[in-house]
Amino acid sequence: MTASSPPDARQPTEQQEMRAGLPRARAALARAASRYAASPPGRLRALRGAFLDAHTDAVYAELTGGRTRGARLAALAADAARAFPGLVPTAAELAADRALAQAGKAGHEIDLGLFFSRVLRSPLSGGHLMDSLLSPTERALRLLPEFTAMGHADLGSVRLERRDGVARLTLCRDDCLNAEDDRQVDDMETAVDLALLDPGVELCLLRGGEMTHPRYAGKRVFSAGINLKSLHAGGISLVGFLLRRELGYLHKIWRGVRVDDDMSWHSPYRAKPWVAAVDTFAIGGGMQLLLVVDHVLAASDAYLSLPAAQEGIVPGVANFRLPRFTGPRLARRIILEGHRVRATDPEAGLLIDEVHGPDDLDAAVEHSLERLRSPAVTANRKMLNTGEEDLDAFRRYMADFALEQAFRLYSADVIGKVGRFSARAGTPVG
């Protein structure tokens, strides 16, 4: 706008319409979405933000039957697109974006980030959503009878076996060194649900399987973090990966899976102790996993790192949790500067409970599992976790994360860096 241009009187009026009563605001939002369909996205996003600032709880209540129904992220977004035209991307828009490489997408997920950010910002709606996401998945409930009877399940990227009261979750994406994508997040949440729901399981173990990658053939690898090739190809989604991972299986490991049964009067959550054994490396999301388990062992030649800032994204909830373990200065070095922590470094003791030679790690893992079998361990870990992490603080962090990470996914530096990483020889890690 030049100095002589008249002010745009329409924008204040539109902002006011978005804050009017819900029926009038809904109609105004639909008109604005049609009017600005071909315009740069900033103006419509501002109007969506104004609408949600005024109506988030009413919108969420309508979508969930007055918070009487549980909510899943993807289903909630789809319902919002149908009930409130213009509020979030349509199913067709998201499907068109999914078929494209990251650099070619229209960025509709930013509007999903805006929507979920506002929902999570509300103590009422965000609290209900987070609690709903602790419920077991339909896939897990379908597989539970067979797993309870047989004690094993091959979920694709995760193998699950119950042996001597221990649920052993083995990450087995040997094609990509256990680098995570949407598929593995779904498999992991299913495996975590099964382990927590099975009454024959006392405690749980996370470990990487043996790899076939030429550089690591025959060696166990814990996790290479986010799959950068998949991100470059457009296969890492905000809802199915970045939000579901944090609010789904990671939160379930920390807090438990929600079950409404005869014991719900005591606690609706079924939680169990978790042990993680790190072979070779725990990069990115692999290191984030260590922040929600109860005991960490590592081979003496292993290392931990969080290179997300170098890749241009936010490393999940690590920014929220890591300073509790390391203190703020070391956390900043790890997250902002990419500092790598080797298992034998002095500071590794802040993140790893036991370090053993690679040949001794198997026996050490079994000893650690025996120490966590006490009936009082579960009650005490619940009270430790309650004291360590305030649920409302976690919700507020996730509200900011939903929008910040959505912007990062579509930033020029991320697209450029991921394209270079994916073009390198070997398996990219993050």
Short mmCIF file of N, CA and C in Angstrom, two decimals, residues 315-422:
data_model
loop_
_atom_site.label_atom_id
_atom_site.label_comp_id
_atom_site.label_asym_id
_atom_site.label_seq_id
_atom_site.Cartn_x
_atom_site.Cartn_y
_atom_site.Cartn_z
N PRO A 315 13.36 -30.71 16.92
CA PRO A 315 13.45 -32.12 17.31
C PRO A 315 12.36 -32.55 18.29
N GLY A 316 11.12 -32.50 17.82
CA GLY A 316 10.01 -32.98 18.63
C GLY A 316 9.92 -32.27 19.96
N VAL A 317 9.77 -33.05 21.03
CA VAL A 317 9.63 -32.50 22.37
C VAL A 317 10.97 -32.46 23.10
N ALA A 318 12.06 -32.71 22.37
CA ALA A 318 13.38 -32.69 23.01
C ALA A 318 13.69 -31.33 23.61
N ASN A 319 13.27 -30.24 22.95
CA ASN A 319 13.53 -28.90 23.49
C ASN A 319 12.86 -28.70 24.84
N PHE A 320 11.77 -29.41 25.08
CA PHE A 320 11.03 -29.33 26.33
C PHE A 320 11.63 -30.25 27.39
N ARG A 321 12.06 -31.45 26.98
CA ARG A 321 12.48 -32.46 27.95
C ARG A 321 13.98 -32.50 28.21
N LEU A 322 14.78 -32.27 27.19
CA LEU A 322 16.22 -32.47 27.34
C LEU A 322 16.85 -31.64 28.45
N PRO A 323 16.49 -30.36 28.63
CA PRO A 323 17.13 -29.58 29.70
C PRO A 323 16.94 -30.17 31.09
N ARG A 324 15.87 -30.95 31.31
CA ARG A 324 15.70 -31.60 32.61
C ARG A 324 16.83 -32.60 32.88
N PHE A 325 17.34 -33.21 31.83
CA PHE A 325 18.37 -34.22 31.97
C PHE A 325 19.77 -33.61 32.00
N THR A 326 20.01 -32.66 31.13
CA THR A 326 21.38 -32.18 30.92
C THR A 326 21.66 -30.81 31.52
N GLY A 327 20.59 -30.07 31.88
CA GLY A 327 20.77 -28.66 32.19
C GLY A 327 20.68 -27.85 30.90
N PRO A 328 20.42 -26.55 31.00
CA PRO A 328 20.15 -25.76 29.80
C PRO A 328 21.36 -25.56 28.89
N ARG A 329 22.57 -25.44 29.45
CA ARG A 329 23.72 -25.13 28.59
C ARG A 329 24.04 -26.30 27.66
N LEU A 330 24.14 -27.50 28.22
CA LEU A 330 24.44 -28.66 27.38
C LEU A 330 23.30 -28.93 26.42
N ALA A 331 22.06 -28.73 26.85
CA ALA A 331 20.92 -28.92 25.96
C ALA A 331 21.03 -28.01 24.74
N ARG A 332 21.44 -26.77 24.94
CA ARG A 332 21.59 -25.84 23.81
C ARG A 332 22.71 -26.28 22.88
N ARG A 333 23.78 -26.79 23.42
CA ARG A 333 24.87 -27.28 22.57
C ARG A 333 24.39 -28.46 21.72
N ILE A 334 23.64 -29.36 22.34
CA ILE A 334 23.17 -30.54 21.62
C ILE A 334 22.16 -30.16 20.54
N ILE A 335 21.20 -29.29 20.88
CA ILE A 335 20.11 -28.97 19.95
C ILE A 335 20.52 -27.90 18.94
N LEU A 336 21.14 -26.82 19.41
CA LEU A 336 21.43 -25.69 18.52
C LEU A 336 22.71 -25.88 17.72
N GLU A 337 23.68 -26.59 18.29
CA GLU A 337 24.98 -26.72 17.64
C GLU A 337 25.27 -28.13 17.12
N GLY A 338 24.36 -29.08 17.39
CA GLY A 338 24.57 -30.43 16.90
C GLY A 338 25.63 -31.22 17.63
N HIS A 339 25.90 -30.86 18.90
CA HIS A 339 26.92 -31.57 19.68
C HIS A 339 26.55 -33.05 19.81
N ARG A 340 27.50 -33.92 19.49
CA ARG A 340 27.29 -35.37 19.55
C ARG A 340 27.81 -35.89 20.89
N VAL A 341 27.00 -36.68 21.58
CA VAL A 341 27.38 -37.25 22.87
C VAL A 341 27.73 -38.72 22.66
N ARG A 342 28.98 -39.04 22.88
CA ARG A 342 29.41 -40.43 22.78
C ARG A 342 29.18 -41.12 24.12
N ALA A 343 28.91 -42.41 24.07
CA ALA A 343 28.56 -43.14 25.29
C ALA A 343 29.65 -43.07 26.34
N THR A 344 30.89 -42.88 25.93
CA THR A 344 32.00 -42.83 26.88
C THR A 344 32.36 -41.42 27.31
N ASP A 345 31.67 -40.40 26.81
CA ASP A 345 31.92 -39.02 27.24
C ASP A 345 31.45 -38.81 28.66
N PRO A 346 32.09 -37.93 29.42
CA PRO A 346 31.65 -37.69 30.81
C PRO A 346 30.19 -37.26 30.91
N GLU A 347 29.73 -36.40 29.97
CA GLU A 347 28.35 -35.91 30.06
C GLU A 347 27.32 -36.97 29.67
N ALA A 348 27.76 -38.09 29.11
CA ALA A 348 26.83 -39.14 28.71
C ALA A 348 26.07 -39.71 29.91
N GLY A 349 26.67 -39.62 31.10
CA GLY A 349 26.00 -40.12 32.29
C GLY A 349 24.71 -39.40 32.62
N LEU A 350 24.50 -38.22 32.04
CA LEU A 350 23.25 -37.51 32.24
C LEU A 350 22.10 -38.10 31.41
N LEU A 351 22.46 -38.91 30.41
CA LEU A 351 21.46 -39.44 29.47
C LEU A 351 21.44 -40.96 29.43
N ILE A 352 22.52 -41.59 29.85
CA ILE A 352 22.66 -43.04 29.77
C ILE A 352 22.95 -43.57 31.16
N ASP A 353 22.24 -44.62 31.56
CA ASP A 353 22.41 -45.19 32.90
C ASP A 353 23.57 -46.18 32.97
N GLU A 354 23.75 -46.94 31.91
CA GLU A 354 24.81 -47.96 31.91
C GLU A 354 25.48 -48.00 30.54
N VAL A 355 26.80 -48.16 30.54
CA VAL A 355 27.56 -48.33 29.31
C VAL A 355 28.34 -49.63 29.41
N HIS A 356 28.23 -50.46 28.38
CA HIS A 356 28.89 -51.76 28.37
C HIS A 356 29.54 -51.99 27.01
N GLY A 357 30.54 -52.86 27.00
CA GLY A 357 31.11 -53.26 25.73
C GLY A 357 30.05 -53.90 24.86
N PRO A 358 30.16 -53.77 23.54
CA PRO A 358 29.13 -54.34 22.65
C PRO A 358 28.85 -55.81 22.92
N ASP A 359 29.85 -56.58 23.27
CA ASP A 359 29.65 -58.02 23.51
C ASP A 359 28.97 -58.30 24.85
N ASP A 360 28.96 -57.31 25.73
CA ASP A 360 28.39 -57.51 27.07
C ASP A 360 26.99 -56.90 27.21
N LEU A 361 26.53 -56.23 26.17
CA LEU A 361 25.28 -55.48 26.30
C LEU A 361 24.07 -56.40 26.48
N ASP A 362 24.04 -57.52 25.79
CA ASP A 362 22.89 -58.42 25.90
C ASP A 362 22.65 -58.84 27.35
N ALA A 363 23.72 -59.28 28.03
CA ALA A 363 23.59 -59.73 29.41
C ALA A 363 23.20 -58.58 30.32
N ALA A 364 23.77 -57.39 30.08
CA ALA A 364 23.46 -56.23 30.91
C ALA A 364 21.99 -55.84 30.78
N VAL A 365 21.45 -55.97 29.58
CA VAL A 365 20.03 -55.66 29.37
C VAL A 365 19.16 -56.58 30.21
N GLU A 366 19.46 -57.85 30.20
CA GLU A 366 18.64 -58.79 30.97
C GLU A 366 18.72 -58.50 32.47
N HIS A 367 19.90 -58.14 32.96
CA HIS A 367 20.04 -57.78 34.39
C HIS A 367 19.20 -56.55 34.72
N SER A 368 19.19 -55.57 33.83
CA SER A 368 18.43 -54.34 34.10
C SER A 368 16.93 -54.65 34.13
N LEU A 369 16.48 -55.54 33.27
CA LEU A 369 15.07 -55.91 33.26
C LEU A 369 14.66 -56.57 34.57
N GLU A 370 15.52 -57.40 35.10
CA GLU A 370 15.21 -58.05 36.37
C GLU A 370 15.07 -57.03 37.50
N ARG A 371 15.88 -55.99 37.47
CA ARG A 371 15.83 -54.99 38.55
C ARG A 371 14.54 -54.17 38.53
N LEU A 372 13.88 -54.11 37.38
CA LEU A 372 12.67 -53.29 37.25
C LEU A 372 11.38 -54.11 37.40
N ARG A 373 11.49 -55.35 37.85
CA ARG A 373 10.30 -56.19 37.97
C ARG A 373 9.54 -55.99 39.28
N SER A 374 10.04 -55.23 40.19
CA SER A 374 9.37 -55.04 41.47
C SER A 374 7.96 -54.48 41.25
N PRO A 375 6.96 -54.99 41.96
CA PRO A 375 5.58 -54.49 41.79
C PRO A 375 5.44 -53.00 42.07
N ALA A 376 6.31 -52.45 42.87
CA ALA A 376 6.19 -51.03 43.22
C ALA A 376 6.82 -50.11 42.19
N VAL A 377 7.53 -50.66 41.21
CA VAL A 377 8.21 -49.82 40.22
C VAL A 377 7.21 -48.98 39.43
N THR A 378 6.13 -49.60 38.99
CA THR A 378 5.16 -48.88 38.15
C THR A 378 4.55 -47.70 38.90
N ALA A 379 4.17 -47.92 40.17
CA ALA A 379 3.59 -46.82 40.95
C ALA A 379 4.60 -45.70 41.14
N ASN A 380 5.85 -46.07 41.40
CA ASN A 380 6.85 -45.03 41.62
C ASN A 380 7.22 -44.29 40.35
N ARG A 381 7.27 -44.98 39.22
CA ARG A 381 7.57 -44.26 37.97
C ARG A 381 6.42 -43.30 37.64
N LYS A 382 5.18 -43.70 37.96
CA LYS A 382 4.04 -42.80 37.74
C LYS A 382 4.22 -41.52 38.54
N MET A 383 4.60 -41.63 39.80
CA MET A 383 4.76 -40.45 40.63
C MET A 383 5.97 -39.62 40.20
N LEU A 384 7.05 -40.27 39.78
CA LEU A 384 8.20 -39.54 39.25
C LEU A 384 7.82 -38.75 38.00
N ASN A 385 7.11 -39.40 37.09
CA ASN A 385 6.72 -38.72 35.85
C ASN A 385 5.76 -37.57 36.12
N THR A 386 4.86 -37.77 37.08
CA THR A 386 3.93 -36.69 37.43
C THR A 386 4.68 -35.48 37.96
N GLY A 387 5.68 -35.72 38.77
CA GLY A 387 6.45 -34.60 39.31
C GLY A 387 7.37 -33.95 38.30
N GLU A 388 7.85 -34.72 37.34
CA GLU A 388 8.82 -34.19 36.39
C GLU A 388 8.19 -33.35 35.29
N GLU A 389 7.01 -33.76 34.82
CA GLU A 389 6.46 -33.12 33.62
C GLU A 389 5.02 -32.70 33.85
N ASP A 390 4.80 -31.40 33.89
CA ASP A 390 3.46 -30.86 34.05
C ASP A 390 2.67 -31.03 32.75
N LEU A 391 1.50 -31.62 32.84
CA LEU A 391 0.72 -31.94 31.65
C LEU A 391 0.29 -30.68 30.90
N ASP A 392 -0.06 -29.63 31.61
CA ASP A 392 -0.45 -28.40 30.94
C ASP A 392 0.74 -27.74 30.25
N ALA A 393 1.91 -27.83 30.86
CA ALA A 393 3.11 -27.28 30.22
C ALA A 393 3.41 -28.05 28.94
N PHE A 394 3.26 -29.36 28.97
CA PHE A 394 3.45 -30.17 27.76
C PHE A 394 2.43 -29.78 26.69
N ARG A 395 1.18 -29.58 27.09
CA ARG A 395 0.15 -29.18 26.12
C ARG A 395 0.49 -27.84 25.49
N ARG A 396 0.94 -26.88 26.29
CA ARG A 396 1.29 -25.56 25.74
C ARG A 396 2.49 -25.67 24.80
N TYR A 397 3.45 -26.52 25.14
CA TYR A 397 4.58 -26.72 24.24
C TYR A 397 4.10 -27.28 22.91
N MET A 398 3.22 -28.27 22.96
CA MET A 398 2.74 -28.88 21.73
C MET A 398 1.91 -27.91 20.90
N ALA A 399 1.24 -26.97 21.54
CA ALA A 399 0.50 -25.94 20.80
C ALA A 399 1.45 -25.10 19.96
N ASP A 400 2.55 -24.70 20.55
CA ASP A 400 3.55 -23.93 19.79
C ASP A 400 4.24 -24.81 18.75
N PHE A 401 4.54 -26.05 19.13
CA PHE A 401 5.25 -26.96 18.23
C PHE A 401 4.43 -27.22 16.96
N ALA A 402 3.12 -27.39 17.09
CA ALA A 402 2.28 -27.71 15.94
C ALA A 402 2.43 -26.69 14.83
N LEU A 403 2.45 -25.41 15.19
CA LEU A 403 2.55 -24.36 14.18
C LEU A 403 3.99 -24.12 13.76
N GLU A 404 4.91 -24.11 14.73
CA GLU A 404 6.32 -23.85 14.41
C GLU A 404 6.87 -24.92 13.47
N GLN A 405 6.57 -26.18 13.77
CA GLN A 405 7.08 -27.26 12.93
C GLN A 405 6.43 -27.25 11.55
N ALA A 406 5.16 -26.86 11.48
CA ALA A 406 4.49 -26.77 10.18
C ALA A 406 5.19 -25.75 9.29
N PHE A 407 5.53 -24.60 9.84
CA PHE A 407 6.26 -23.59 9.08
C PHE A 407 7.63 -24.10 8.65
N ARG A 408 8.30 -24.79 9.56
CA ARG A 408 9.64 -25.29 9.26
C ARG A 408 9.62 -26.28 8.10
N LEU A 409 8.60 -27.13 8.04
CA LEU A 409 8.51 -28.13 6.98
C LEU A 409 8.54 -27.50 5.59
N TYR A 410 8.01 -26.29 5.48
CA TYR A 410 7.87 -25.65 4.18
C TYR A 410 8.82 -24.47 3.99
N SER A 411 9.79 -24.35 4.86
CA SER A 411 10.75 -23.26 4.73
C SER A 411 11.78 -23.60 3.66
N ALA A 412 12.30 -22.56 3.01
CA ALA A 412 13.24 -22.78 1.90
C ALA A 412 14.50 -23.49 2.35
N ASP A 413 14.98 -23.16 3.54
CA ASP A 413 16.24 -23.79 3.99
C ASP A 413 16.06 -25.28 4.24
N VAL A 414 14.90 -25.69 4.79
CA VAL A 414 14.65 -27.12 5.02
C VAL A 414 14.58 -27.86 3.69
N ILE A 415 13.83 -27.33 2.76
CA ILE A 415 13.68 -28.00 1.47
C ILE A 415 15.03 -28.13 0.77
N GLY A 416 15.86 -27.08 0.85
CA GLY A 416 17.18 -27.15 0.24
C GLY A 416 18.09 -28.15 0.91
N LYS A 417 18.10 -28.14 2.24
CA LYS A 417 18.97 -29.05 2.98
C LYS A 417 18.55 -30.50 2.80
N VAL A 418 17.27 -30.75 2.89
CA VAL A 418 16.79 -32.13 2.76
C VAL A 418 17.07 -32.65 1.36
N GLY A 419 16.94 -31.79 0.35
CA GLY A 419 17.25 -32.22 -1.00
C GLY A 419 18.71 -32.62 -1.14
N ARG A 420 19.61 -31.86 -0.50
CA ARG A 420 21.04 -32.21 -0.57
C ARG A 420 21.33 -33.48 0.21
N PHE A 421 20.72 -33.62 1.41
CA PHE A 421 20.96 -34.82 2.21
C PHE A 421 20.49 -36.07 1.46
N SER A 422 19.31 -35.97 0.84
CA SER A 422 18.74 -37.16 0.20
C SER A 422 19.53 -37.57 -1.03
#
